[in-house]
């Protein structure tokens, strides 16, 4: 059994539904089932800032 949170984490990281289903070893229908409410409410999966961006931001804010 897969933790539903993992579906959202992978989806928000920008992975496609089919790639997500394959990597978590769940059926693509299961992925659609859990992502449908989020998509219906306007939440979209999107990539997080790159590591280099986060590193620069942390470095400049700590001064």
C-alpha atoms as a PDB file:
ATOM      1  CA  UNK A   1       0.000   0.000   0.000  1.00  0.00           C
ATOM      2  CA  UNK A   2       1.328   3.427  -0.942  1.00  0.00           C
ATOM      3  CA  UNK A   3       1.131   6.475   1.287  1.00  0.00           C
ATOM      4  CA  UNK A   4      -1.114   9.042  -0.400  1.00  0.00           C
ATOM      5  CA  UNK A   5       1.311  11.775   0.609  1.00  0.00           C
ATOM      6  CA  UNK A   6       3.945  10.212  -1.644  1.00  0.00           C
ATOM      7  CA  UNK A   7       1.633  10.634  -4.627  1.00  0.00           C
ATOM      8  CA  UNK A   8       1.306  14.354  -3.918  1.00  0.00           C
ATOM      9  CA  UNK A   9       5.023  14.824  -3.251  1.00  0.00           C
ATOM     10  CA  UNK A  10       6.017  13.238  -6.555  1.00  0.00           C
ATOM     11  CA  UNK A  11       3.259  15.066  -8.441  1.00  0.00           C
ATOM     12  CA  UNK A  12       4.228  18.453  -6.992  1.00  0.00           C
ATOM     13  CA  UNK A  13       7.817  17.752  -7.984  1.00  0.00           C
ATOM     14  CA  UNK A  14       6.642  17.800 -11.589  1.00  0.00           C
ATOM     15  CA  UNK A  15       6.463  14.098 -12.404  1.00  0.00           C
ATOM     16  CA  UNK A  16       3.839  12.923 -14.852  1.00  0.00           C
ATOM     17  CA  UNK A  17       1.010  10.723 -13.634  1.00  0.00           C
ATOM     18  CA  UNK A  18       2.278   7.753 -15.612  1.00  0.00           C
ATOM     19  CA  UNK A  19       5.850   8.155 -14.301  1.00  0.00           C
ATOM     20  CA  UNK A  20       4.494   8.575 -10.802  1.00  0.00           C
ATOM     21  CA  UNK A  21       2.396   5.404 -11.061  1.00  0.00           C
ATOM     22  CA  UNK A  22       5.348   3.425 -12.376  1.00  0.00           C
ATOM     23  CA  UNK A  23       7.808   4.616  -9.735  1.00  0.00           C
ATOM     24  CA  UNK A  24       5.396   4.040  -6.840  1.00  0.00           C
ATOM     25  CA  UNK A  25       4.162   0.771  -8.359  1.00  0.00           C
ATOM     26  CA  UNK A  26       0.496   1.698  -8.220  1.00  0.00           C
ATOM     27  CA  UNK A  27      -2.140   1.612 -10.926  1.00  0.00           C
ATOM     28  CA  UNK A  28      -2.537   4.807 -12.953  1.00  0.00           C
ATOM     29  CA  UNK A  29      -6.230   4.831 -11.999  1.00  0.00           C
ATOM     30  CA  UNK A  30      -5.231   5.072  -8.330  1.00  0.00           C
ATOM     31  CA  UNK A  31      -3.035   8.076  -9.091  1.00  0.00           C
ATOM     32  CA  UNK A  32      -5.868   9.758 -10.990  1.00  0.00           C
ATOM     33  CA  UNK A  33      -8.286   9.008  -8.138  1.00  0.00           C
ATOM     34  CA  UNK A  34      -6.185  10.851  -5.565  1.00  0.00           C
ATOM     35  CA  UNK A  35      -5.066  13.721  -7.796  1.00  0.00           C
ATOM     36  CA  UNK A  36      -8.522  14.508  -9.212  1.00  0.00           C
ATOM     37  CA  UNK A  37      -9.735  16.517  -6.157  1.00  0.00           C
ATOM     38  CA  UNK A  38      -6.527  18.570  -6.122  1.00  0.00           C
ATOM     39  CA  UNK A  39      -6.790  19.321  -9.838  1.00  0.00           C
ATOM     40  CA  UNK A  40     -10.494  20.157  -9.520  1.00  0.00           C
ATOM     41  CA  UNK A  41      -9.721  22.714  -6.819  1.00  0.00           C
ATOM     42  CA  UNK A  42      -7.103  24.397  -8.999  1.00  0.00           C
ATOM     43  CA  UNK A  43      -3.983  22.986  -7.384  1.00  0.00           C
ATOM     44  CA  UNK A  44      -1.476  22.051 -10.061  1.00  0.00           C
ATOM     45  CA  UNK A  45       1.648  19.966  -9.825  1.00  0.00           C
ATOM     46  CA  UNK A  46       4.651  22.167 -10.454  1.00  0.00           C
ATOM     47  CA  UNK A  47       8.361  21.941 -10.128  1.00  0.00           C
ATOM     48  CA  UNK A  48      10.022  23.229  -6.982  1.00  0.00           C
ATOM     49  CA  UNK A  49      12.872  25.744  -7.301  1.00  0.00           C
ATOM     50  CA  UNK A  50      16.143  24.184  -8.312  1.00  0.00           C
ATOM     51  CA  UNK A  51      18.691  23.308  -5.658  1.00  0.00           C
ATOM     52  CA  UNK A  52      21.061  26.033  -6.811  1.00  0.00           C
ATOM     53  CA  UNK A  53      18.315  28.634  -6.462  1.00  0.00           C
ATOM     54  CA  UNK A  54      17.495  27.478  -2.940  1.00  0.00           C
ATOM     55  CA  UNK A  55      21.205  27.493  -2.041  1.00  0.00           C
ATOM     56  CA  UNK A  56      21.700  31.054  -3.326  1.00  0.00           C
ATOM     57  CA  UNK A  57      18.599  32.234  -1.519  1.00  0.00           C
ATOM     58  CA  UNK A  58      19.732  30.727   1.782  1.00  0.00           C
ATOM     59  CA  UNK A  59      23.251  32.136   1.397  1.00  0.00           C
ATOM     60  CA  UNK A  60      22.071  35.688   0.643  1.00  0.00           C
ATOM     61  CA  UNK A  61      19.477  35.694   3.448  1.00  0.00           C
ATOM     62  CA  UNK A  62      21.944  34.613   6.130  1.00  0.00           C
ATOM     63  CA  UNK A  63      24.108  37.724   5.865  1.00  0.00           C
END
